[in-house]
Amino acid sequence: MGLSIVILAAGQGTRMRSDLPKVLHELAGKPLLGHVVDCAEALTADDICVVYGHGAELVEATFADRELRWALQEQQNGTGHAVMQAMPDTADGNAVLVLFGDVPLLMPTTLTRLIDATGMDEMAVLSVDMDDPTGYGRVVREGGNVSRIVEQKDASPEEQAIAEINTGVMLCPAARLKGWLDRLGNDNAQGEYYLTDVIEMAVADGVTVHGIKAGTPEEVMGINDKKQLATAERALQSRLVDELMEQGVGFADPARVDIRGSLTCGKDVFIDVNNVFEGEVHLGDGVRVESNNVIRDSRIGAGTVIHSNCHFEGASTGADCELGPFARMRPGAVLADRVKLGNFVEIKNSNVADGSKVNHLSYVGDTDMGETVNVGAGTITCNYDGANKHRTVIGDGVFIGSGVMLVAPIEIGRGATLGAGSVVSRAAPADKLTVARARQVTVDGWKKPVKKSG
Ligand code: UD1
Ligand code: CA
C-alpha cells in the first residue's frame, strides 16, 4: 500500500509570543518543520503534504527547495479540518500518516514500527505514557485497542487520570479517512474539528485502531512555548552527542556542546567544553578542539589542534595545523599542512601553503602564500583600495618582518626578506632584503614642548 504523509503546520503558536510562525523556530539550527520533513523523507512516501496557514508565504519560501505538496488552511478550525485540506489530492488507495509540524524529535524508526503494526484497512495512533499528561488528549482503550481519544478540555475526571496520551501521529486508510472527516462535527469545548474524533467513527465501522507506544515522552514532545523549545534543544543535542560518542568522539562534557547542522568526525577526536558547530563541519582523525570555539561550514585536517576562542567559517585546513587561541578564518581560508595561526590573526579568501606561520596580530586577505613563510607580528595585506580587492602573492620561504603593510596587488619573490615596518607597494625581488620605510632621523636642537601658563 502506498503512503501519503500529511504534516500539520498551520497553527499560529500563540504561546511562542513571536512574530515568527511556530514551525519556523529553530532547533539545532533547523526549523521545527524541517526536522519533521526530514523524518518524513526518511520513510518511502508517495507524497508529503504540508498543511500551512499562519505565516504561509514565509513558511513556503523557507522550504522552496524541498519536494513538498502544500495545502492552505486559511482558518485554523482544528486538526481534523487541517487534514481535510490535504485530502483532495491524496490517493484513495494510500495510507495517510499524519504528523505534526511542532513535534520535531520523532524518529523514522518509531514511525516504521507504527506502519508495520498496521494491516490493510486498519488504523493506528502513536501514544506515550506521561508522568503528567495534563493538556494532552487521553487514549481510551477497550480490549487492548484504542476506542477513542478525549481532549483534556472534554475529559471526565476518570479520563483525566489516564496517563497514556495521544502524540498526534495517526495512520489511516485514505478513502476511509475522507468519509469520516466529511462527517466530523465541532460540538466540543473548543468548537474545533478534532482529528481524534475519527477514531470513534472507525471503531463504529469495525476498523481496528492500534495504539502503538513511542519510546520516550521526549521523542514525541510538542513545542508550544520557548521553554519547551529549550527543553527539546537540549534533548536533541544530547541525542546528537550520544551518536558521536558511540562513534568514538570524546567530549569533556557532553552537555556543553552545540551542534547546529552536521558534525562528522574521524577517529580519536576530542572536543572540550563550549564549542558550537554550525552547518557542515568535518574534523579529521585526532583533531583536538579546545574550549569556546565557533566552527561553521569548515573542514579541519587530521591532527590539527584548535586552541581556545577561535571563529572559523567556510574554511579548511590540511593536517597537523595549530590554530589560535583567538584565530579567525573567514570564507575561502584554505590552509595546507602544518600551518600555524596565532592570536588575533584573521585569514580570508587566501591559500596558505605547508608549514607557513602567521603568529600574531595579522590580517591576510586575498593572498596566495607559499610554503614555510614567516609572517611577522602585525603584518597586514592592504587588499582593498576602496573600490576593488587585489591579490597578494608571497613566494616560498619569504620572511616578513613585524608591522609590514603589503599594498596589493603585489608579489613578493621567493626567499625575500621584508624589513620590519615596511610599506611595500611594489614587487620585492627574490632572496633579497627589501626595506620600504622613512629613514630614521634624530633632530638636533629639538625642544620638548612646555605647557603654556594661564
Ligand atoms: C493535539 C491533539 C491531542 C494531542 C496533542 C499532542 C487533537 C484534537 N488534539 O492537541 O490529542 O494530545 O495534539 O500534542 O488533534 N494545526 C493545524 N490547523 C489547525 C489546528 C492545528 O495545522 O486548525 C496544527 C498545529 O499547527 C500543530 C498541530 O496541528 O502543529 C497540533 O495542533 P494543536 O492546536 O497544538 O493541538 P493540541 O491542542 O495540542
Ligand atoms: Ca500542541
Coordinates of C-alpha atoms and ligand atoms in Angstrom, one line a residue:
M1 CA 0.0 0.0 0.0
G2 CA 1.3 3.5 -0.9
L3 CA 1.9 6.0 1.8
S4 CA 0.9 9.7 1.9
I5 CA 2.3 11.9 4.6
V6 CA 0.4 14.9 5.9
I7 CA 2.2 17.4 8.1
L8 CA 0.0 19.8 10.1
A9 CA 1.7 23.1 10.3
A10 CA -1.0 25.8 10.0
G11 CA -1.2 26.9 13.7
Q12 CA 0.0 30.2 14.9
G13 CA 1.8 29.1 18.0
T14 CA 0.4 31.9 20.2
R15 CA 2.4 30.7 23.2
M16 CA 5.7 31.3 21.4
R17 CA 4.9 35.0 21.7
S18 CA 6.7 35.7 18.5
D19 CA 6.2 37.2 15.0
L20 CA 7.7 34.1 13.5
P21 CA 5.4 31.2 12.7
K22 CA 5.8 28.5 15.2
V23 CA 7.1 25.8 12.8
L24 CA 10.0 28.2 11.7
H25 CA 11.5 28.4 15.2
E26 CA 14.8 26.6 15.1
L27 CA 16.0 23.5 16.9
A28 CA 19.7 22.7 16.4
G29 CA 19.9 25.4 13.7
K30 CA 17.0 23.9 11.7
P31 CA 13.3 25.0 11.7
L32 CA 11.0 22.7 13.6
L33 CA 9.2 21.8 10.4
G34 CA 12.5 20.9 8.8
H35 CA 13.0 18.2 11.3
V36 CA 9.6 16.8 10.6
V37 CA 10.1 17.0 6.9
D38 CA 13.4 15.2 7.2
C39 CA 11.8 12.4 9.3
A40 CA 9.0 12.1 6.6
E41 CA 11.6 11.9 3.8
A42 CA 13.3 9.1 5.6
L43 CA 10.2 7.0 5.0
T44 CA 9.4 6.0 1.5
A45 CA 6.2 8.0 0.8
D46 CA 4.4 8.8 -2.4
D47 CA 3.9 12.3 -1.4
I48 CA 4.5 14.7 1.6
C49 CA 1.8 17.4 2.0
V50 CA 2.3 20.3 4.4
V51 CA -0.9 21.9 5.6
Y52 CA 0.0 25.5 6.2
G53 CA -1.8 28.7 7.1
H54 CA -0.2 31.0 9.6
G55 CA 2.7 32.9 8.0
A56 CA 2.0 30.9 4.8
E57 CA 4.4 32.8 2.5
L58 CA 7.3 32.7 4.8
V59 CA 6.8 29.0 5.6
E60 CA 6.5 28.0 2.0
A61 CA 9.6 30.2 1.0
T62 CA 11.7 28.6 3.7
F63 CA 11.1 25.1 2.2
A64 CA 11.2 26.2 -1.5
D65 CA 13.9 23.7 -2.3
R66 CA 12.1 20.7 -0.9
E67 CA 9.8 18.4 -2.8
L68 CA 6.6 19.1 -0.9
R69 CA 2.9 19.5 -1.7
W70 CA 1.3 22.5 0.0
A71 CA -2.3 22.7 1.2
L72 CA -3.5 26.0 2.5
Q73 CA -5.8 26.1 5.6
E74 CA -7.0 29.6 5.7
Q75 CA -8.6 29.4 9.1
Q76 CA -7.4 27.1 11.7
N77 CA -10.5 25.2 12.7
G78 CA -8.8 22.2 14.3
T79 CA -6.6 19.3 13.4
G80 CA -9.5 17.4 11.6
H81 CA -10.2 20.5 9.5
A82 CA -6.5 20.7 8.7
V83 CA -6.2 17.2 7.4
M84 CA -9.3 17.8 5.3
Q85 CA -7.3 20.4 3.3
A86 CA -4.8 17.8 2.3
M87 CA -7.3 15.1 1.2
P88 CA -8.5 16.1 -2.2
D89 CA -5.1 15.3 -3.8
T90 CA -4.5 12.2 -1.7
A91 CA -4.8 8.8 -3.5
D92 CA -7.8 6.8 -2.1
G93 CA -5.8 3.6 -2.0
N94 CA -3.0 5.0 0.1
A95 CA -2.5 5.0 3.9
V96 CA -2.3 8.5 5.3
L97 CA 0.3 9.2 8.0
V98 CA -0.5 12.4 9.9
L99 CA 2.5 14.2 11.6
F100 CA 2.6 17.5 13.5
G101 CA 4.9 20.3 12.4
D102 CA 5.6 21.1 16.1
V103 CA 6.7 17.6 17.1
P104 CA 10.3 17.7 15.9
L105 CA 12.1 14.9 17.7
L106 CA 10.2 12.0 16.3
M107 CA 12.3 9.3 14.8
P108 CA 11.7 7.4 11.5
T109 CA 12.2 4.0 13.3
T110 CA 9.2 4.7 15.5
L111 CA 7.0 5.5 12.5
T112 CA 8.2 2.4 10.7
R113 CA 7.1 0.4 13.8
L114 CA 3.7 2.0 13.6
I115 CA 3.4 1.3 9.9
D116 CA 4.5 -2.3 10.3
A117 CA 2.0 -2.9 13.0
T118 CA -1.0 -1.7 11.0
G119 CA -2.6 -4.1 8.5
M120 CA -4.8 -3.2 5.5
D121 CA -7.9 -1.4 6.4
E122 CA -6.6 -0.8 9.9
M123 CA -5.7 2.3 11.9
A124 CA -3.0 3.2 14.4
V125 CA -2.3 6.1 16.7
L126 CA 1.1 6.8 18.3
S127 CA 0.8 7.2 22.1
V128 CA 3.1 7.6 25.1
D129 CA 2.8 7.3 28.8
M130 CA 3.4 10.6 30.6
D131 CA 4.0 11.3 34.3
D132 CA 2.0 14.5 33.9
P133 CA -0.5 14.1 31.0
T134 CA -2.2 17.5 31.6
G135 CA -3.2 19.3 28.4
Y136 CA -2.9 16.3 26.1
G137 CA -5.7 14.2 24.5
R138 CA -6.1 10.9 26.5
V139 CA -6.1 7.5 24.9
V140 CA -9.1 5.4 26.0
R141 CA -8.6 1.7 25.3
E142 CA -11.1 -1.2 25.2
G143 CA -10.0 -4.8 24.9
G144 CA -6.4 -3.7 24.2
N145 CA -7.1 -1.5 21.2
V146 CA -8.0 2.2 21.1
S147 CA -11.7 3.1 21.3
R148 CA -11.4 6.8 21.4
I149 CA -9.3 9.9 22.3
V150 CA -10.7 12.5 24.6
E151 CA -9.2 16.0 24.8
Q152 CA -8.2 17.5 28.1
K153 CA -11.0 20.1 28.0
D154 CA -13.6 17.5 27.2
A155 CA -12.4 14.8 29.6
S156 CA -14.1 13.5 32.7
P157 CA -12.1 13.2 36.0
E158 CA -11.7 9.5 35.4
E159 CA -10.4 10.1 31.8
Q160 CA -8.1 12.8 33.1
A161 CA -6.4 10.2 35.3
I162 CA -5.3 8.3 32.2
A163 CA -1.5 8.6 31.7
E164 CA -1.5 7.4 28.1
I165 CA -1.7 10.4 25.7
N166 CA -2.2 10.9 22.0
T167 CA 1.0 12.2 20.4
G168 CA -1.0 13.3 17.3
V169 CA 0.6 10.8 15.0
M170 CA -2.0 8.8 13.2
L171 CA -2.1 6.2 10.4
C172 CA -5.4 5.7 8.5
P173 CA -6.6 4.3 5.1
A174 CA -7.2 7.4 2.9
A175 CA -10.6 6.5 1.5
R176 CA -12.0 5.7 5.0
L177 CA -10.5 8.9 6.4
K178 CA -12.1 11.0 3.7
G179 CA -15.5 9.6 4.7
W180 CA -15.0 10.1 8.4
L181 CA -13.7 13.7 8.0
D182 CA -16.8 14.6 6.0
R183 CA -18.9 13.6 9.0
L184 CA -16.8 15.4 11.6
G185 CA -18.6 17.9 13.9
N186 CA -17.2 20.6 16.1
D187 CA -19.5 20.2 19.1
N188 CA -16.8 20.3 21.7
A189 CA -15.2 22.5 24.3
Q190 CA -13.0 24.3 21.7
G191 CA -15.5 24.4 18.9
E192 CA -13.0 22.7 16.6
Y193 CA -13.0 19.8 14.2
Y194 CA -10.9 17.3 16.1
L195 CA -9.0 14.8 14.0
T196 CA -9.1 12.5 17.0
D197 CA -12.9 12.1 16.6
V198 CA -12.4 9.9 13.6
I199 CA -11.3 7.1 16.0
E200 CA -14.8 6.6 17.4
M201 CA -16.1 6.5 13.8
A202 CA -13.5 3.9 12.9
V203 CA -14.4 1.7 15.8
A204 CA -18.1 2.1 14.9
D205 CA -17.3 0.9 11.4
G206 CA -15.5 -2.1 12.8
V207 CA -12.0 -0.9 12.0
T208 CA -9.2 -1.9 14.4
V209 CA -7.3 1.0 15.9
H210 CA -3.9 0.0 17.2
G211 CA -2.3 2.1 20.0
I212 CA 1.4 2.0 19.5
K213 CA 3.6 3.5 22.2
A214 CA 6.6 5.7 21.4
G215 CA 9.9 5.0 23.2
T216 CA 10.1 8.1 25.4
P217 CA 7.9 11.1 26.0
E218 CA 10.8 13.3 24.9
E219 CA 10.6 11.9 21.4
V220 CA 7.0 13.0 20.9
M221 CA 7.0 16.2 22.8
G222 CA 5.2 19.0 21.2
I223 CA 6.7 22.5 21.1
N224 CA 4.3 25.2 22.3
D225 CA 6.5 27.7 24.0
K226 CA 10.1 28.8 24.4
K227 CA 10.6 26.6 27.5
Q228 CA 9.6 23.5 25.6
L229 CA 11.8 24.7 22.7
A230 CA 14.8 24.9 25.0
T231 CA 14.0 21.5 26.6
A232 CA 13.8 20.0 23.1
E233 CA 17.0 21.6 22.1
R234 CA 18.9 20.0 25.0
A235 CA 17.2 16.6 24.3
L236 CA 18.3 16.8 20.6
Q237 CA 21.8 18.0 21.5
S238 CA 22.2 15.1 23.8
R239 CA 21.0 12.7 21.1
L240 CA 23.5 14.1 18.6
V241 CA 26.4 14.0 21.1
D242 CA 25.4 10.4 22.1
E243 CA 25.7 9.3 18.5
L244 CA 29.1 10.9 18.2
M245 CA 30.3 9.3 21.4
E246 CA 29.2 6.0 20.1
Q247 CA 31.4 6.6 17.1
G248 CA 34.3 7.2 19.4
V249 CA 34.4 11.0 19.7
G250 CA 35.5 12.3 23.1
F251 CA 33.8 15.2 24.8
A252 CA 35.0 16.9 28.0
D253 CA 31.3 17.4 28.9
P254 CA 28.6 16.1 26.6
A255 CA 26.2 18.7 28.0
R256 CA 28.3 21.6 26.9
V257 CA 28.5 21.4 23.2
D258 CA 26.1 22.6 20.4
I259 CA 25.7 21.0 17.0
R260 CA 23.6 23.1 14.7
G261 CA 23.9 21.1 11.5
S262 CA 26.0 18.1 10.8
L263 CA 29.3 17.3 12.5
T264 CA 31.3 14.4 11.2
C265 CA 34.5 13.2 12.9
G266 CA 37.4 10.9 12.3
K267 CA 39.0 8.7 14.9
D268 CA 40.2 9.9 18.3
V269 CA 38.8 13.4 18.0
F270 CA 38.5 15.3 21.3
I271 CA 36.2 18.2 21.9
D272 CA 36.5 20.4 25.0
V273 CA 33.6 22.4 26.5
N274 CA 31.5 25.2 24.9
N275 CA 32.1 24.6 21.3
V276 CA 29.4 25.4 18.7
F277 CA 29.4 23.6 15.4
E278 CA 27.2 25.1 12.7
G279 CA 26.4 23.9 9.1
E280 CA 28.6 21.1 7.7
V281 CA 31.7 20.6 9.8
H282 CA 34.2 17.8 9.5
L283 CA 37.0 17.1 12.0
G284 CA 39.7 14.7 10.7
D285 CA 41.4 12.0 12.8
G286 CA 43.0 13.1 16.0
V287 CA 41.7 16.7 15.9
R288 CA 41.7 18.4 19.2
V289 CA 39.3 21.3 19.8
E290 CA 39.9 23.2 22.9
S291 CA 37.2 25.3 24.6
N292 CA 35.0 28.1 23.3
N293 CA 35.2 27.9 19.5
V294 CA 32.6 28.6 16.9
I295 CA 33.2 26.4 13.7
R296 CA 30.9 26.8 10.8
D297 CA 30.9 25.0 7.4
S298 CA 34.6 24.1 7.7
R299 CA 36.9 21.0 7.3
I300 CA 39.7 20.6 9.7
G301 CA 42.5 18.2 8.7
A302 CA 43.8 15.3 10.8
G303 CA 46.0 16.0 13.8
T304 CA 45.1 19.7 13.9
V305 CA 44.8 21.4 17.2
I306 CA 42.4 24.3 17.6
H307 CA 43.2 26.3 20.7
S308 CA 40.5 28.3 22.6
N309 CA 38.4 31.1 21.3
C310 CA 38.6 30.7 17.6
H311 CA 36.0 31.6 15.0
F312 CA 36.0 29.7 11.7
E313 CA 33.6 30.0 8.8
G314 CA 33.9 28.4 5.3
A315 CA 37.5 27.5 5.9
S316 CA 39.6 24.3 5.6
T317 CA 42.9 23.1 6.8
G318 CA 45.3 20.3 6.0
A319 CA 46.9 18.0 8.5
D320 CA 48.7 19.0 11.8
C321 CA 47.9 22.7 11.8
E322 CA 47.9 24.7 15.1
L323 CA 45.3 27.4 15.3
G324 CA 44.6 30.0 17.8
P325 CA 44.0 30.9 20.5
F326 CA 41.8 33.8 19.1
A327 CA 42.3 33.0 15.4
R328 CA 39.7 33.8 12.9
M329 CA 39.3 32.1 9.5
R330 CA 36.7 33.6 7.2
P331 CA 35.3 32.1 3.9
G332 CA 37.9 30.9 1.5
A333 CA 40.7 30.5 4.0
V334 CA 42.5 27.4 2.8
L335 CA 45.4 26.2 4.9
A336 CA 47.7 23.3 3.8
D337 CA 49.6 21.1 6.3
R338 CA 51.4 22.2 9.4
V339 CA 50.3 25.8 9.2
K340 CA 50.3 27.9 12.4
L341 CA 47.9 30.7 13.1
G342 CA 48.4 32.5 16.4
N343 CA 46.4 35.0 18.3
F344 CA 44.3 37.8 16.7
V345 CA 45.1 36.6 13.2
E346 CA 42.4 36.8 10.5
I347 CA 42.6 34.9 7.3
K348 CA 40.2 35.5 4.4
N349 CA 40.0 34.1 0.9
S350 CA 43.6 33.1 1.0
N351 CA 45.7 30.0 0.4
V352 CA 48.5 29.3 2.9
A353 CA 50.9 26.5 1.9
D354 CA 52.7 23.9 4.0
G355 CA 54.5 25.0 7.1
S356 CA 53.8 28.7 7.0
K357 CA 53.3 30.7 10.2
V358 CA 51.2 33.8 10.9
N359 CA 51.6 34.0 14.6
H360 CA 50.4 37.4 15.9
L361 CA 48.0 40.2 15.1
S362 CA 47.8 39.9 11.3
Y363 CA 45.3 40.3 8.5
V364 CA 45.8 38.1 5.5
G365 CA 43.2 38.6 2.8
D366 CA 43.1 37.6 -0.9
T367 CA 46.5 36.1 -0.7
D368 CA 48.4 33.2 -2.1
M369 CA 51.1 32.4 0.4
G370 CA 53.9 29.8 -0.4
E371 CA 55.5 27.3 1.9
T372 CA 57.4 28.0 5.1
V373 CA 56.6 31.7 5.0
N374 CA 57.1 33.5 8.3
V375 CA 54.8 36.4 8.7
G376 CA 55.8 38.9 11.5
A377 CA 53.5 40.3 14.1
G378 CA 51.1 43.0 12.9
T379 CA 51.6 42.4 9.2
I380 CA 48.6 43.4 7.1
T381 CA 47.7 42.8 3.5
C382 CA 46.1 46.0 2.3
N383 CA 43.8 44.2 -0.2
Y384 CA 41.1 46.8 -0.7
D385 CA 41.7 50.2 -2.4
G386 CA 38.2 51.5 -1.5
A387 CA 36.6 50.1 -4.7
N388 CA 38.3 46.8 -5.6
K389 CA 40.0 43.9 -3.9
H390 CA 43.5 42.9 -5.1
R391 CA 45.7 39.8 -4.5
T392 CA 48.9 39.5 -2.7
V393 CA 51.3 36.7 -3.8
I394 CA 54.0 35.6 -1.4
G395 CA 56.7 33.1 -2.6
D396 CA 58.0 30.1 -0.7
G397 CA 60.3 30.8 2.3
V398 CA 59.6 34.6 2.5
F399 CA 60.4 36.2 5.8
I400 CA 58.2 39.2 6.6
G401 CA 59.3 41.4 9.5
S402 CA 56.9 42.8 12.0
G403 CA 54.4 45.5 11.1
V404 CA 54.7 45.2 7.3
M405 CA 51.9 46.6 5.1
L406 CA 51.7 44.7 1.8
V407 CA 49.8 47.0 -0.6
A408 CA 48.1 44.8 -3.1
P409 CA 48.3 43.9 -5.9
I410 CA 51.8 42.9 -5.0
E411 CA 54.2 40.0 -5.4
I412 CA 57.0 39.0 -3.0
G413 CA 59.6 36.8 -4.6
R414 CA 60.6 33.5 -3.0
G415 CA 63.1 33.7 -0.2
A416 CA 62.8 37.5 0.1
T417 CA 63.0 39.2 3.4
L418 CA 61.0 42.4 4.1
G419 CA 62.2 44.8 6.8
A420 CA 60.1 45.5 9.8
G421 CA 57.7 48.4 9.4
S422 CA 57.9 48.5 5.6
V423 CA 55.1 49.7 3.5
V424 CA 55.7 47.6 0.4
S425 CA 53.8 48.7 -2.7
R426 CA 56.0 47.3 -5.5
A427 CA 57.2 43.8 -6.2
A428 CA 60.0 42.7 -3.9
P429 CA 62.7 40.5 -5.6
A430 CA 63.5 37.0 -4.5
D431 CA 66.3 36.3 -1.9
K432 CA 67.0 39.9 -1.2
L433 CA 66.2 42.3 1.7
T434 CA 63.7 44.9 0.9
V435 CA 63.1 47.8 3.2
A436 CA 60.5 50.4 2.5
R437 CA 60.2 53.0 5.2
A438 CA 61.3 56.5 6.1
R439 CA 64.9 56.6 7.2
Q440 CA 65.3 57.2 10.9
V441 CA 66.5 60.7 11.8
T442 CA 67.3 62.3 15.1
V443 CA 66.6 66.1 15.2
D444 CA 69.3 68.1 16.9
G445 CA 68.1 71.2 18.8
W446 CA 64.6 69.9 19.2
K447 CA 62.9 71.2 22.4
K448 CA 60.2 69.4 24.4
P449 CA 57.0 71.4 24.4
V450 CA 56.1 73.1 27.7
K451 CA 52.7 73.8 28.9
K452 CA 51.6 77.4 28.4
S453 CA 50.8 79.3 31.7
G454 CA 47.3 81.0 32.1
Ligands
UD1_1 C1 -3.4 17.8 19.7 C2 -4.4 16.6 19.8 C3 -4.2 15.9 21.2 C4 -2.7 15.6 21.4 C5 -1.8 16.8 21.1 C6 -0.4 16.3 21.1 C7 -6.4 17.0 18.5 C8 -7.8 17.4 18.5 N1 -5.7 17.0 19.6 O1 -3.9 18.8 20.6 O2 -5.0 14.8 21.3 O3 -2.5 15.1 22.7 O4 -2.1 17.4 19.9 O5 0.5 17.4 21.0 O6 -5.9 16.6 17.5 N2 -3.0 22.6 13.4 C9 -3.3 23.0 12.1 N3 -4.5 23.5 11.9 C10 -5.4 23.6 12.9 C11 -5.1 23.2 14.2 C12 -3.9 22.7 14.4 O7 -2.5 22.9 11.2 O8 -6.5 24.1 12.6 C13 -1.6 22.0 13.6 C14 -0.8 22.9 14.6 O9 0.0 23.8 13.8 C15 0.1 21.8 15.3 C16 -0.8 20.6 15.3 O10 -1.8 20.8 14.3 O11 1.2 21.6 14.5 C17 -1.4 20.3 16.7 O12 -2.3 21.4 17.0 P1 -2.6 21.9 18.4 O13 -3.5 23.0 18.4 O14 -1.2 22.2 19.1 O15 -3.3 20.6 19.1 P2 -3.4 20.3 20.6 O16 -4.5 21.1 21.2 O17 -2.0 20.4 21.2
CA2 CA 0.1 21.3 20.6

